[in-house]
mmCIF file of C-alpha atoms in Angstrom:
data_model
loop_
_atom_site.group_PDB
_atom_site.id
_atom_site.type_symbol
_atom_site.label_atom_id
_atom_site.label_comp_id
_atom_site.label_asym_id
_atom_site.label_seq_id
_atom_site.Cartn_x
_atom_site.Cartn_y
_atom_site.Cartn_z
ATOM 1 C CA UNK I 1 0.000 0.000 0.000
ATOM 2 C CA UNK I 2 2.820 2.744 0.960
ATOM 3 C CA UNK I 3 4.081 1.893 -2.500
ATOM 4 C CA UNK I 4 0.772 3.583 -3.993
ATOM 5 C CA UNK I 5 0.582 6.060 -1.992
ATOM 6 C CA UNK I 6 4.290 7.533 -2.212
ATOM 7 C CA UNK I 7 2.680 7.679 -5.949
ATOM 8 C CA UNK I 8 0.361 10.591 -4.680
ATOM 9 C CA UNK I 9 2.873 12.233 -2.631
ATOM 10 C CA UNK I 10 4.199 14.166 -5.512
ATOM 11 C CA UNK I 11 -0.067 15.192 -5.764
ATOM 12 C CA UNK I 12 -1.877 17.668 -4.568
ATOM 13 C CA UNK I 13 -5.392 15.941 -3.663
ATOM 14 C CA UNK I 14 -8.499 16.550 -5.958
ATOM 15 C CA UNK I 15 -10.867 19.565 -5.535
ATOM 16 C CA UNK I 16 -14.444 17.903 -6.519
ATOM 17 C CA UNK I 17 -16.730 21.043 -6.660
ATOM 18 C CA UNK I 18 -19.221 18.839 -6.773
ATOM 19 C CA UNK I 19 -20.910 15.258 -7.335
ATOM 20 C CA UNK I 20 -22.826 13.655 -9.302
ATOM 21 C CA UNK I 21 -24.744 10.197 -8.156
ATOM 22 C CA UNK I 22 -26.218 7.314 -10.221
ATOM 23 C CA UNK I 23 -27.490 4.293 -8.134
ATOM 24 C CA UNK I 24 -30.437 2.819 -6.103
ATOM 25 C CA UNK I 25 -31.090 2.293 -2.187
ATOM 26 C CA UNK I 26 -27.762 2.084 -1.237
ATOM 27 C CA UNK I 27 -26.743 5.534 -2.493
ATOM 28 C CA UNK I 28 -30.495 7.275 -2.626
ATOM 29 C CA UNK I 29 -31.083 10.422 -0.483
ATOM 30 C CA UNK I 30 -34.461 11.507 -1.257
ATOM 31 C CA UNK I 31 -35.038 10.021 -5.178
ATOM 32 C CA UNK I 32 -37.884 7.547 -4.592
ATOM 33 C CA UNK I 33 -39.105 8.824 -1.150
ATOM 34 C CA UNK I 34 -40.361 11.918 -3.215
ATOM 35 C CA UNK I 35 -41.995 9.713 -6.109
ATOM 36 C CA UNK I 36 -43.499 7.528 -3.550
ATOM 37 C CA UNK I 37 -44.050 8.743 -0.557
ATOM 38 C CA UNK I 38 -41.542 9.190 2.558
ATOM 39 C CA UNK I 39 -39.539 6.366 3.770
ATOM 40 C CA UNK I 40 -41.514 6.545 7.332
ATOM 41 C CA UNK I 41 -40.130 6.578 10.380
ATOM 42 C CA UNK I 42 -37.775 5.172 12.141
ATOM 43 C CA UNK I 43 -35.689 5.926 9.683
ATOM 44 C CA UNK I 44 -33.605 8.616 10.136
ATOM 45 C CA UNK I 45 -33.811 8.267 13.418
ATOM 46 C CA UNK I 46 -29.775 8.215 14.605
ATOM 47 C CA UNK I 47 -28.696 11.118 12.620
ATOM 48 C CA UNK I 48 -31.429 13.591 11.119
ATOM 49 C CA UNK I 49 -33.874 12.569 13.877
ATOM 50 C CA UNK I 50 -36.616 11.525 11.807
ATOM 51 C CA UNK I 51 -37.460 10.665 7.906
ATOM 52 C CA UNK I 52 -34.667 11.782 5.591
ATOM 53 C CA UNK I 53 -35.230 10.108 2.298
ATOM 54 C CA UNK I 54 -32.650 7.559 3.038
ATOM 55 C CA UNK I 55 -33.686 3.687 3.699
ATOM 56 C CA UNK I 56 -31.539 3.838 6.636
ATOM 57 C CA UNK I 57 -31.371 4.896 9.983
ATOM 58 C CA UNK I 58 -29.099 7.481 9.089
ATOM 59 C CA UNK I 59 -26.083 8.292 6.554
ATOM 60 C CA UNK I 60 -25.245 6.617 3.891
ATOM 61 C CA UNK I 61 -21.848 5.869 2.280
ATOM 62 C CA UNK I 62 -22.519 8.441 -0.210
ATOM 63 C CA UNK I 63 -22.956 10.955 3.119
ATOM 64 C CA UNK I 64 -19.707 9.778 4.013
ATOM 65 C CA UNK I 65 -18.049 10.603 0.720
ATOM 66 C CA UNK I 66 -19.808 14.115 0.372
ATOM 67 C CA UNK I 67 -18.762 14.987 4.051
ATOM 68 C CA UNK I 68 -15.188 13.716 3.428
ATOM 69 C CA UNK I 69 -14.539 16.285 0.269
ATOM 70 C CA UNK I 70 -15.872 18.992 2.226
ATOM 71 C CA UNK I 71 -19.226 18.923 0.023
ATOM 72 C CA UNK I 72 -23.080 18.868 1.503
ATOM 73 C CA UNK I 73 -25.302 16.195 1.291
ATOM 74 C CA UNK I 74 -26.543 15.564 -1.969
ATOM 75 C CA UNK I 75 -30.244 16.437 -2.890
ATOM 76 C CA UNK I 76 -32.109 14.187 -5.048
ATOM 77 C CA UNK I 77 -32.799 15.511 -8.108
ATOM 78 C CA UNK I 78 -36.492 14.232 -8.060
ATOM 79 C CA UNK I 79 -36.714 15.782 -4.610
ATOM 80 C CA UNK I 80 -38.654 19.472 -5.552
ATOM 81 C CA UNK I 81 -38.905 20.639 -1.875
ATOM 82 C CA UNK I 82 -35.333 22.484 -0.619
ATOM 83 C CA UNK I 83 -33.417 20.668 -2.804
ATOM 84 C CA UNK I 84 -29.527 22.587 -3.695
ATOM 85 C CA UNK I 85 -27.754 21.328 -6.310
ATOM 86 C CA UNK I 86 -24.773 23.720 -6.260
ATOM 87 C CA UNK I 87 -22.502 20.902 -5.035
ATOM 88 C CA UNK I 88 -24.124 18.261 -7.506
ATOM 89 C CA UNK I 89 -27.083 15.834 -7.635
ATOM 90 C CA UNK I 90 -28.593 12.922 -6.540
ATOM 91 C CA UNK I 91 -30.249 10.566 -9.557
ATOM 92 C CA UNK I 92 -30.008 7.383 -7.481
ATOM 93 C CA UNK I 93 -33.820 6.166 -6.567
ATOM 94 C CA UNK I 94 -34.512 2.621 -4.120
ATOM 95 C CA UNK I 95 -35.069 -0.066 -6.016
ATOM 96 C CA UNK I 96 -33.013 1.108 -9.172
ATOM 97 C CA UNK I 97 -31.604 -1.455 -12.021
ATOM 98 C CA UNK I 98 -29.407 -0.961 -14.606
ATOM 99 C CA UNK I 99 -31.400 -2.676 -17.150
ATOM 100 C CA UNK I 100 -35.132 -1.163 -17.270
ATOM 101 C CA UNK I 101 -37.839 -3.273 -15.612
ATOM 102 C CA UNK I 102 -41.087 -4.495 -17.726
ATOM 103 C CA UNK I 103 -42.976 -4.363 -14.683
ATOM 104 C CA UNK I 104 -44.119 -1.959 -12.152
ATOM 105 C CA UNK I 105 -43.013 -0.844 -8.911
ATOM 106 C CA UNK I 106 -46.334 -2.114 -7.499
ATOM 107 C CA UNK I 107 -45.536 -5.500 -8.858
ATOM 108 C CA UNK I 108 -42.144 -6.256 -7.997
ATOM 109 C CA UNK I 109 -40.934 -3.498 -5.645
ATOM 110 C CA UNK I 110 -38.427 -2.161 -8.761
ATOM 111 C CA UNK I 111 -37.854 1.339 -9.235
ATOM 112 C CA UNK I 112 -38.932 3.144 -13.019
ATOM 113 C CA UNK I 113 -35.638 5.093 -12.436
ATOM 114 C CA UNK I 114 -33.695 2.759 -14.333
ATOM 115 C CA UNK I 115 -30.165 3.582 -14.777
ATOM 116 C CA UNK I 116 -30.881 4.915 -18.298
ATOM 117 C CA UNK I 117 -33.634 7.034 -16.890
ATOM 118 C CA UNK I 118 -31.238 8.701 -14.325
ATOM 119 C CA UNK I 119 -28.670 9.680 -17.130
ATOM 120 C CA UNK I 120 -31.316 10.767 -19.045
ATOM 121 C CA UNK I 121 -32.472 13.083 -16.178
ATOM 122 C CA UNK I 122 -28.447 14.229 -15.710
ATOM 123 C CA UNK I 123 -28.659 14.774 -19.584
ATOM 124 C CA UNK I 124 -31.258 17.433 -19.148
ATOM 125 C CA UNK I 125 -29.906 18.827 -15.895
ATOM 126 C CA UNK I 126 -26.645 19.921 -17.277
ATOM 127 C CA UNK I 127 -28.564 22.933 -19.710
ATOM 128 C CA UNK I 128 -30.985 23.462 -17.463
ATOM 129 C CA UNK I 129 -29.440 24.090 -15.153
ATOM 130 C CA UNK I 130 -27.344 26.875 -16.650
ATOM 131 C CA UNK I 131 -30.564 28.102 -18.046
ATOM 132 C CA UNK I 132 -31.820 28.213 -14.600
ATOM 133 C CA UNK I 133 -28.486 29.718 -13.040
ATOM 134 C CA UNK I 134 -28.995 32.590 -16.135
ATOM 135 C CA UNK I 135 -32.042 33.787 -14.386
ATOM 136 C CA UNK I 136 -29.623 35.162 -10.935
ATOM 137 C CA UNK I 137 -30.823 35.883 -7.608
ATOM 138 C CA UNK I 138 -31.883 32.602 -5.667
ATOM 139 C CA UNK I 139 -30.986 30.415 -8.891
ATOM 140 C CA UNK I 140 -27.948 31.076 -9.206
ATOM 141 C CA UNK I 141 -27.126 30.471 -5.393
ATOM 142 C CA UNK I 142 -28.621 26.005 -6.153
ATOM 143 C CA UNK I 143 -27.711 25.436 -9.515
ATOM 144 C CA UNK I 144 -24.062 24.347 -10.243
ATOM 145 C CA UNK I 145 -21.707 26.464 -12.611
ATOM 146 C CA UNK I 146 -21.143 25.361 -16.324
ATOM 147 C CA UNK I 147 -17.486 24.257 -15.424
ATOM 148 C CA UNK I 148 -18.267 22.275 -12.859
ATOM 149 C CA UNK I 149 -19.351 19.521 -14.941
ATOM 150 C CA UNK I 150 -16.252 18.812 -16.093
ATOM 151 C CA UNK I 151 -14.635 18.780 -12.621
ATOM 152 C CA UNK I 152 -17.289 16.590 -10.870
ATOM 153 C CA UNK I 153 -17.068 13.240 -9.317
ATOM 154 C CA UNK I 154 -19.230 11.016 -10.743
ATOM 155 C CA UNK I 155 -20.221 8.029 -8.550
ATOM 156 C CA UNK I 156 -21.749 4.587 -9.490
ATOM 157 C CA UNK I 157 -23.283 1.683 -7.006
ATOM 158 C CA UNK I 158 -25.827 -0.095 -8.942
ATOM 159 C CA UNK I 159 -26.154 -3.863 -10.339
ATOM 160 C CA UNK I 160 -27.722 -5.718 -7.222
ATOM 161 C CA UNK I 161 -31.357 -5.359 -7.985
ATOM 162 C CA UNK I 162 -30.512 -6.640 -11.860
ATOM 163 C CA UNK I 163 -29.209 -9.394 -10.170
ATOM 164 C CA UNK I 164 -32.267 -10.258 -7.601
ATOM 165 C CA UNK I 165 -34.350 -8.883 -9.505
ATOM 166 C CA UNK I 166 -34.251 -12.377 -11.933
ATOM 167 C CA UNK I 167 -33.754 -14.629 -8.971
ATOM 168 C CA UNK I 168 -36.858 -12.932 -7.554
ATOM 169 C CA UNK I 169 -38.568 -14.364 -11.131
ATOM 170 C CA UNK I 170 -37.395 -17.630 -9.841
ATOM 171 C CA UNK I 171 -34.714 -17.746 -12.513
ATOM 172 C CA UNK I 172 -31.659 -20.110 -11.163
ATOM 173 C CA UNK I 173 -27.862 -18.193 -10.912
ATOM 174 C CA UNK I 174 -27.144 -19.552 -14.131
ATOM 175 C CA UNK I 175 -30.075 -17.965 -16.153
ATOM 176 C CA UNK I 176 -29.175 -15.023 -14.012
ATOM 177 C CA UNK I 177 -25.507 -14.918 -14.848
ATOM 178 C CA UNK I 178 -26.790 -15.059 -19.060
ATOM 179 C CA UNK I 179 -28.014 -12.181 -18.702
ATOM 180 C CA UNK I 180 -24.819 -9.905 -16.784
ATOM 181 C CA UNK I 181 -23.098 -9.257 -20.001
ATOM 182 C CA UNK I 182 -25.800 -7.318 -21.262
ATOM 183 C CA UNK I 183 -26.753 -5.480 -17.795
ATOM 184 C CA UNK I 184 -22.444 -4.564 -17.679
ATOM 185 C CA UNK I 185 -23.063 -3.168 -21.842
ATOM 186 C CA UNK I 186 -25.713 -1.062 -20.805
ATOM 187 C CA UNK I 187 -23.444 -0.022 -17.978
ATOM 188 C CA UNK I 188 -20.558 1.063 -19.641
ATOM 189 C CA UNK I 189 -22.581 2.869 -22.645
ATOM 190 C CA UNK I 190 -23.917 5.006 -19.855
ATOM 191 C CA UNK I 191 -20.568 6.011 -18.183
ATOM 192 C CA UNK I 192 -19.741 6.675 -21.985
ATOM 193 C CA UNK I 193 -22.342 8.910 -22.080
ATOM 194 C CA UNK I 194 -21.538 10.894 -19.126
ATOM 195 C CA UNK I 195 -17.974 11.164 -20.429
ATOM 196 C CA UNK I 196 -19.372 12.244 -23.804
ATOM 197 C CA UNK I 197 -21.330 15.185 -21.954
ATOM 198 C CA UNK I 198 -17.722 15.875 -20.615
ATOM 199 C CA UNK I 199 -17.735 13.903 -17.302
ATOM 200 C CA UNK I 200 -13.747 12.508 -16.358
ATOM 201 C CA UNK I 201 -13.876 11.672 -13.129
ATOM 202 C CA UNK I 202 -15.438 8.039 -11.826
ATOM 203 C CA UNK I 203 -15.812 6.271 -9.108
ATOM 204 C CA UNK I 204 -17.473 2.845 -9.164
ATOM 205 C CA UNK I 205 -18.578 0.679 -6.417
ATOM 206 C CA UNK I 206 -19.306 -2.638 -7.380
ATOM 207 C CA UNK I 207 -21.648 -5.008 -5.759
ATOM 208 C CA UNK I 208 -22.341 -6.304 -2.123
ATOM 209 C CA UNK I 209 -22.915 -9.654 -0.921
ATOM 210 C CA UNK I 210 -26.730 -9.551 -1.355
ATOM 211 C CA UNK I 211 -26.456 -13.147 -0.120
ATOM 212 C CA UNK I 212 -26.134 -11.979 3.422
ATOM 213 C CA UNK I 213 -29.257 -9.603 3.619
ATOM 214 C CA UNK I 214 -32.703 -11.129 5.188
ATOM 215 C CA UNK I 215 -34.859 -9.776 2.235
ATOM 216 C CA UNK I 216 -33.116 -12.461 0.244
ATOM 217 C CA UNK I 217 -32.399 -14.946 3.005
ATOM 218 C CA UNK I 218 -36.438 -14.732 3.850
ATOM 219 C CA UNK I 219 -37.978 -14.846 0.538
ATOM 220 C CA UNK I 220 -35.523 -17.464 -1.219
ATOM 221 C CA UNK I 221 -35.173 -20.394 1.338
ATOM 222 C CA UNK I 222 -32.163 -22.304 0.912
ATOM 223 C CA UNK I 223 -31.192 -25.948 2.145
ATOM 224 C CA UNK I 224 -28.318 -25.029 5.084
ATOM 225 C CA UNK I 225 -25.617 -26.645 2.977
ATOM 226 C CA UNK I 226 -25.592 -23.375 0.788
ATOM 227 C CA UNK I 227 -24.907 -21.195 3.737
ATOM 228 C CA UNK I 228 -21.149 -20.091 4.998
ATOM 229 C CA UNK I 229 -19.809 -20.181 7.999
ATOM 230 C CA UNK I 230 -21.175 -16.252 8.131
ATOM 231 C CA UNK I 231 -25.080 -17.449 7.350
ATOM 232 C CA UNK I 232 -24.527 -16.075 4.014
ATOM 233 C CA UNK I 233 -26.415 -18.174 0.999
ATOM 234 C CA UNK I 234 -23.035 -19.056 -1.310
ATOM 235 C CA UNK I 235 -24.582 -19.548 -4.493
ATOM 236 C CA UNK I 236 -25.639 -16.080 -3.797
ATOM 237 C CA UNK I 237 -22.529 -14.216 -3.119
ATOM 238 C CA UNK I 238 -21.003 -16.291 -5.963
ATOM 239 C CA UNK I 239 -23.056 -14.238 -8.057
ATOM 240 C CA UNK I 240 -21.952 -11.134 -6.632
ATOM 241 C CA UNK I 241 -18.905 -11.926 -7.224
ATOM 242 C CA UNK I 242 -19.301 -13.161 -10.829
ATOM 243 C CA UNK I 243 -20.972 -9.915 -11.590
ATOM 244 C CA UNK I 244 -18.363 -7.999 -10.208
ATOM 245 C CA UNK I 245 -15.557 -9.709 -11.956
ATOM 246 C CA UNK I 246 -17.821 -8.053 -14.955
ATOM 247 C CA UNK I 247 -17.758 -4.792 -14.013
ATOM 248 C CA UNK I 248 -13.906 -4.627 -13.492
ATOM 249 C CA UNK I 249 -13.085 -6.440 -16.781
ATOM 250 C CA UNK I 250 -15.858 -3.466 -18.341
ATOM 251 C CA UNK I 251 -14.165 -0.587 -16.265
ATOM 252 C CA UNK I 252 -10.899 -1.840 -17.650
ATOM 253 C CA UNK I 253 -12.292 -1.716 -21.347
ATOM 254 C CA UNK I 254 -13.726 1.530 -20.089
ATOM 255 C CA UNK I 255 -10.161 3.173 -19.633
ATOM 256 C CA UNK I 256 -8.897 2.231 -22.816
ATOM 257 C CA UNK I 257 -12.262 3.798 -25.107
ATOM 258 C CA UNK I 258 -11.875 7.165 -22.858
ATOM 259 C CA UNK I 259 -8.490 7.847 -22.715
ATOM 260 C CA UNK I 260 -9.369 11.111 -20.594
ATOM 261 C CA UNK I 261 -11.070 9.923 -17.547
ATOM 262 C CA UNK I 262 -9.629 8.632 -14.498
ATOM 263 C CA UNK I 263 -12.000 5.410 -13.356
ATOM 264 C CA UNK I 264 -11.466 4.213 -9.922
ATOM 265 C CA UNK I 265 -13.086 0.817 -9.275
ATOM 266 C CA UNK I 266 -14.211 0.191 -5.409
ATOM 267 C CA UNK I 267 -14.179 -3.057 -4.057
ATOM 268 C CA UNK I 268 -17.608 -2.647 -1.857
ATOM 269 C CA UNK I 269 -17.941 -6.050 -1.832
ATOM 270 C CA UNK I 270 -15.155 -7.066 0.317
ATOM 271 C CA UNK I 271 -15.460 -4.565 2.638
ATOM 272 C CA UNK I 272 -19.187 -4.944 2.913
ATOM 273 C CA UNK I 273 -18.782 -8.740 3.941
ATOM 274 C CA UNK I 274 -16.023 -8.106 6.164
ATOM 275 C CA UNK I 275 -18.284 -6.300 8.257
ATOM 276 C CA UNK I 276 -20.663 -9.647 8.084
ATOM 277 C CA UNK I 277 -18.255 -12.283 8.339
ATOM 278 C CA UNK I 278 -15.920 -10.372 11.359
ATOM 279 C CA UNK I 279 -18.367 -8.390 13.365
ATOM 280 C CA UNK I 280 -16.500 -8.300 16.630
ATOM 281 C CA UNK I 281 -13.775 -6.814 14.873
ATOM 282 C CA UNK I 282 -15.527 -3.843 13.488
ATOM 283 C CA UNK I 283 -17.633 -3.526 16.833
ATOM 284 C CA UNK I 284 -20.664 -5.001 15.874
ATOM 285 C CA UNK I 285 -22.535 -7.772 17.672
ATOM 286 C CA UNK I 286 -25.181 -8.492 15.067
ATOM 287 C CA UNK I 287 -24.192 -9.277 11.499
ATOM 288 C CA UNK I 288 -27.064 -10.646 10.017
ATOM 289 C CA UNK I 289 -30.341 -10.025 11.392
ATOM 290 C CA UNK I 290 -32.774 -6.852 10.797
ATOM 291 C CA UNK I 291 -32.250 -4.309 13.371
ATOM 292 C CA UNK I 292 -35.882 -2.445 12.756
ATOM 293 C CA UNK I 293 -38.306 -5.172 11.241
ATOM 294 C CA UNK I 294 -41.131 -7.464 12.521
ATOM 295 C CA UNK I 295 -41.046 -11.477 13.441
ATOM 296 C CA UNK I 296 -39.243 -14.696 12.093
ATOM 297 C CA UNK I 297 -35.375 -16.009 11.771
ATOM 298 C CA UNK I 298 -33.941 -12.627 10.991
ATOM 299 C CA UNK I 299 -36.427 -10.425 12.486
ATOM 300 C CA UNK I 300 -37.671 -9.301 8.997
ATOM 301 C CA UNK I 301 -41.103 -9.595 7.315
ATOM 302 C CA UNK I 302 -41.997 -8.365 3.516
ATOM 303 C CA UNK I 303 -45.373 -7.700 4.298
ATOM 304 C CA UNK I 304 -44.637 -5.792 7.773
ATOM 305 C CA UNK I 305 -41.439 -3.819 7.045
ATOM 306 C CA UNK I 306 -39.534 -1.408 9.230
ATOM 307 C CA UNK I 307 -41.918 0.843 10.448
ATOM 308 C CA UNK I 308 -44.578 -0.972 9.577
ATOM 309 C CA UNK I 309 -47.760 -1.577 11.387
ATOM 310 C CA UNK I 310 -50.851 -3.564 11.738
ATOM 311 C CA UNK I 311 -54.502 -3.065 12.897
ATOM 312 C CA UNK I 312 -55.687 -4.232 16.378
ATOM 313 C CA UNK I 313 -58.815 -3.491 17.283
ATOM 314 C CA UNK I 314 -59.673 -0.590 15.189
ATOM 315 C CA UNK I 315 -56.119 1.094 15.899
ATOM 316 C CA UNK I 316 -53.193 1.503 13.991
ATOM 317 C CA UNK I 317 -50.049 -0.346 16.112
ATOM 318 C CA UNK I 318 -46.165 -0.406 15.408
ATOM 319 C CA UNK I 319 -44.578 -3.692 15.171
ATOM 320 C CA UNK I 320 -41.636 -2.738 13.041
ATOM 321 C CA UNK I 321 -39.387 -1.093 15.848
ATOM 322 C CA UNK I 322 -35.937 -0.197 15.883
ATOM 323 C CA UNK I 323 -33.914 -1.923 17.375
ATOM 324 C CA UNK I 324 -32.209 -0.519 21.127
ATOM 325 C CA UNK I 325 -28.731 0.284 19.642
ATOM 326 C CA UNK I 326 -28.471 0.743 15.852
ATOM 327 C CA UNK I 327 -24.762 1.032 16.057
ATOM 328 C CA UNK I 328 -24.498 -2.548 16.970
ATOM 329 C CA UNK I 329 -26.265 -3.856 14.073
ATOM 330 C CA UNK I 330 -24.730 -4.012 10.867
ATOM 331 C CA UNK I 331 -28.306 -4.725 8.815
ATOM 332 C CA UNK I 332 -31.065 -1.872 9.220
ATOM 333 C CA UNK I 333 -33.785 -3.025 7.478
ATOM 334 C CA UNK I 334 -33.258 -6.410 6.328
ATOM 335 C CA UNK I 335 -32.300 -4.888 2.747
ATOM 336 C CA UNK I 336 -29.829 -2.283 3.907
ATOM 337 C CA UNK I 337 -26.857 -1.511 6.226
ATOM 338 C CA UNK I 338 -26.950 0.882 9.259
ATOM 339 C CA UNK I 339 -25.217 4.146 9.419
ATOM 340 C CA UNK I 340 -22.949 2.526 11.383
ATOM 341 C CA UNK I 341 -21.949 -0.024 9.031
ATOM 342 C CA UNK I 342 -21.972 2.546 6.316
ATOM 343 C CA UNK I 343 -19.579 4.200 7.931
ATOM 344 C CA UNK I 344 -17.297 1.404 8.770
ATOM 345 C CA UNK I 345 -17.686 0.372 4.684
ATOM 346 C CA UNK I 346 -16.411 4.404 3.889
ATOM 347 C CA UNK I 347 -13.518 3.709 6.316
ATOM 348 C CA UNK I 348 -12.313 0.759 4.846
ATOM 349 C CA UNK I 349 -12.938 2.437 0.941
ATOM 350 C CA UNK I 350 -11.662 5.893 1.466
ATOM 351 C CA UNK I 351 -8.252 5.197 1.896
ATOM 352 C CA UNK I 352 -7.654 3.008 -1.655
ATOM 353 C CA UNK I 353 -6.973 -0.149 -0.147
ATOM 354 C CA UNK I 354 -9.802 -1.847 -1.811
ATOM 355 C CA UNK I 355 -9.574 0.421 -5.415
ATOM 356 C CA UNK I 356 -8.687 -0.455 -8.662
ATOM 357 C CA UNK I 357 -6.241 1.135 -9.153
ATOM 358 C CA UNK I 358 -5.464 2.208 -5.615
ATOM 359 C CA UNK I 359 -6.600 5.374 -5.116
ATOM 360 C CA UNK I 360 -7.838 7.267 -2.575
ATOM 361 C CA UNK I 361 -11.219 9.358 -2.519
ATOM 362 C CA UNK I 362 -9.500 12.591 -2.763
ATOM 363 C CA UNK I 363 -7.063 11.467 -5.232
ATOM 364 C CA UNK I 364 -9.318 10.321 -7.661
ATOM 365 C CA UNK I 365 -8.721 12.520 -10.163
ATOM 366 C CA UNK I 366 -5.336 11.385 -10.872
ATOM 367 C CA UNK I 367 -6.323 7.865 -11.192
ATOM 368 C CA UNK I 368 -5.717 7.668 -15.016
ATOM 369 C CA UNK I 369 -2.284 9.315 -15.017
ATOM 370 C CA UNK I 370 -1.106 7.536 -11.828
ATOM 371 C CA UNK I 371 -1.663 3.828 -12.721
ATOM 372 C CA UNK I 372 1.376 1.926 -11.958
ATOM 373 C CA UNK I 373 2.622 0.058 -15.323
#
């Protein structure tokens, strides 16, 4: 590691004026809570102290990476209420594929906002919001400026919900895994687009181990052979991992078609299931199950989610409660991680350790240039 970083020594670190986001839940600050209706409470609850369009109970690793290059929060660019966008946008939404959905969100819980939707809405942001900015006073004070475009980080953490998504359809890995290759094209022609509109600057998480979360773990039952020593379902994470082998070989043809942009590829994965597989070390005590949920194995129901509630006698009851200590937890909701472990997964990400090539956050605009050879 010292070896990569005496390569940055000679640096000065990267000033991002702002960032741009494409994902889904794990990156979403406000996208499909103002489409849909607020994620209800308790989330929020450790940080903002009540709803704050995050499926969490607080920040989010996209928080993390704001707050580290001295940036605010992103708004969601779907979010019309207080929303600033001098510092960059949000396009991520919950439930978000990369490959568009033929169903509804009613159906299968999948966002609209596929990933070609939320470069679409980037596409039109960029004039508009110059257009916007054109018009002074209070405009010009949320928009961002012209130049900044070109200066931005963009970030990427979508590809799990193409891959549930089929095995929710009952499909088996294998008919899943047919299908990657195209998921990964529509991928990369995307981050060719946003180069094309004059974007350099990327930084790519790949996937987690979705094989470890109780919305999978509860709705696809799986013999105990196919679990790890960490409760995780293998075939599962095997997947993952498969897809993310994908996405690297993609971000490596990536680098060669734009010879301009600096493309830093995250390993989320590993640090994601360290968290799961060595709790104690990271200071957790729970790895698995649902902090805020409702009943079974992993304290997580479908039907009765985290804050859900139920009718008894006429009146409207919680049953999906928070768990006493958050911090302890590593899962949130049975589909995503606590601040907590959000924050523990920026730790272990912002220093390079776990890039491709090794860069830190705030060196990740000399990615291309700095590659060793």
């Amino acid at each position: 590691m010292t070896h990569f970083q005496d390569l940055f020594s000679s640096s000065s670190p990267c000033k991002f004026p702002a960032i741009f986001n494409f994902g889904d839940s794990n990156s979403d600050t406000g996208g499909l809570s103002a489409l849909f209706g607020q994620a209800r409470s308790p989330h929020g609850e450790s940080y903002f102290h009540s709803p704050a369009g995050r499926y969490c109970d607080g920040r989010l690793v996209i928080d993390f990476i704001a707050n580290s290059l001295e940036l605010p929060y992103l708004s969601a660019y779907l979010d019309s209420v207080g929303s600033n966008f001098t510092h960059g946008a949000n396009f991520a939404t919950a439930g978000s594929t990369i490959r568009p959905q033929n169903t509804t969100i009613r159906q299968s819980g999948f966002s609209p906002v596929s990933l070609d939707v939320q470069y679409n809405e980037f596409y039109d942001f960029q004039p508009r919001s110059q257009t916007a900015r054109s018009r002074g006073g209070v405009f010009e004070q949320l928009m961002p400026k012209a130049e900044d475009f070109s200066r931005a980080l963009y970030t990427f953490d979508i590809g799990q919900n193409d891959l549930t998504s089929g095995l929710f359809l009952n499909m088996s890995t294998t008919q899943v895994k047919a299908y990657v290759p195209d998921v990964l094209n529509q991928f990369s022609s995307i981050v060719k687009n946003v180069y094309n509109q004059g974007g350099r600057y990327f930084w790519i998480h790949n996937t987690g181990p979705f094989g470890c979360l109780p919305y999978v773990l509860d709705r696809l039952p799986i013999p105990a052979a196919q679990l790890d020593k960490a409760g995780c379902v293998t075939p599962y994470n095997k997947l993952a991992r498969f897809f993310n082998r994908g996405l690297k070989q993609a971000v490596v043809q990536l680098r060669k078609e734009l010879p301009l942009a600096a493309i830093t590829y995250v390993d989320v994965y590993s640090a994601k299931y360290s968290l799961i597989s060595q709790p104690q070390k990271h200071g957790f005590k729970q790895p698995i199950r649902a902090c805020c949920g409702h009943g079974g194995k992993y304290n997580f129901n479908k039907h009765i989610g985290c804050g859900g509630k139920i009718r008894v006698h006429g009146k409207d009851v919680l049953v999906g409660k928070a768990c006493q200590d958050p911090s302890l937890w590593v899962n949130w909701d049975g589909v995503h991680f606590t601040e907590a472990a959000n924050k523990r997964v920026f730790d272990q990400i912002v220093d390079g350790s776990l890039s491709d090539p090794p860069t830190p956050l705030k060196f990740a605009c000399h990615g291309k240039q700095q590659q060793p050879h």
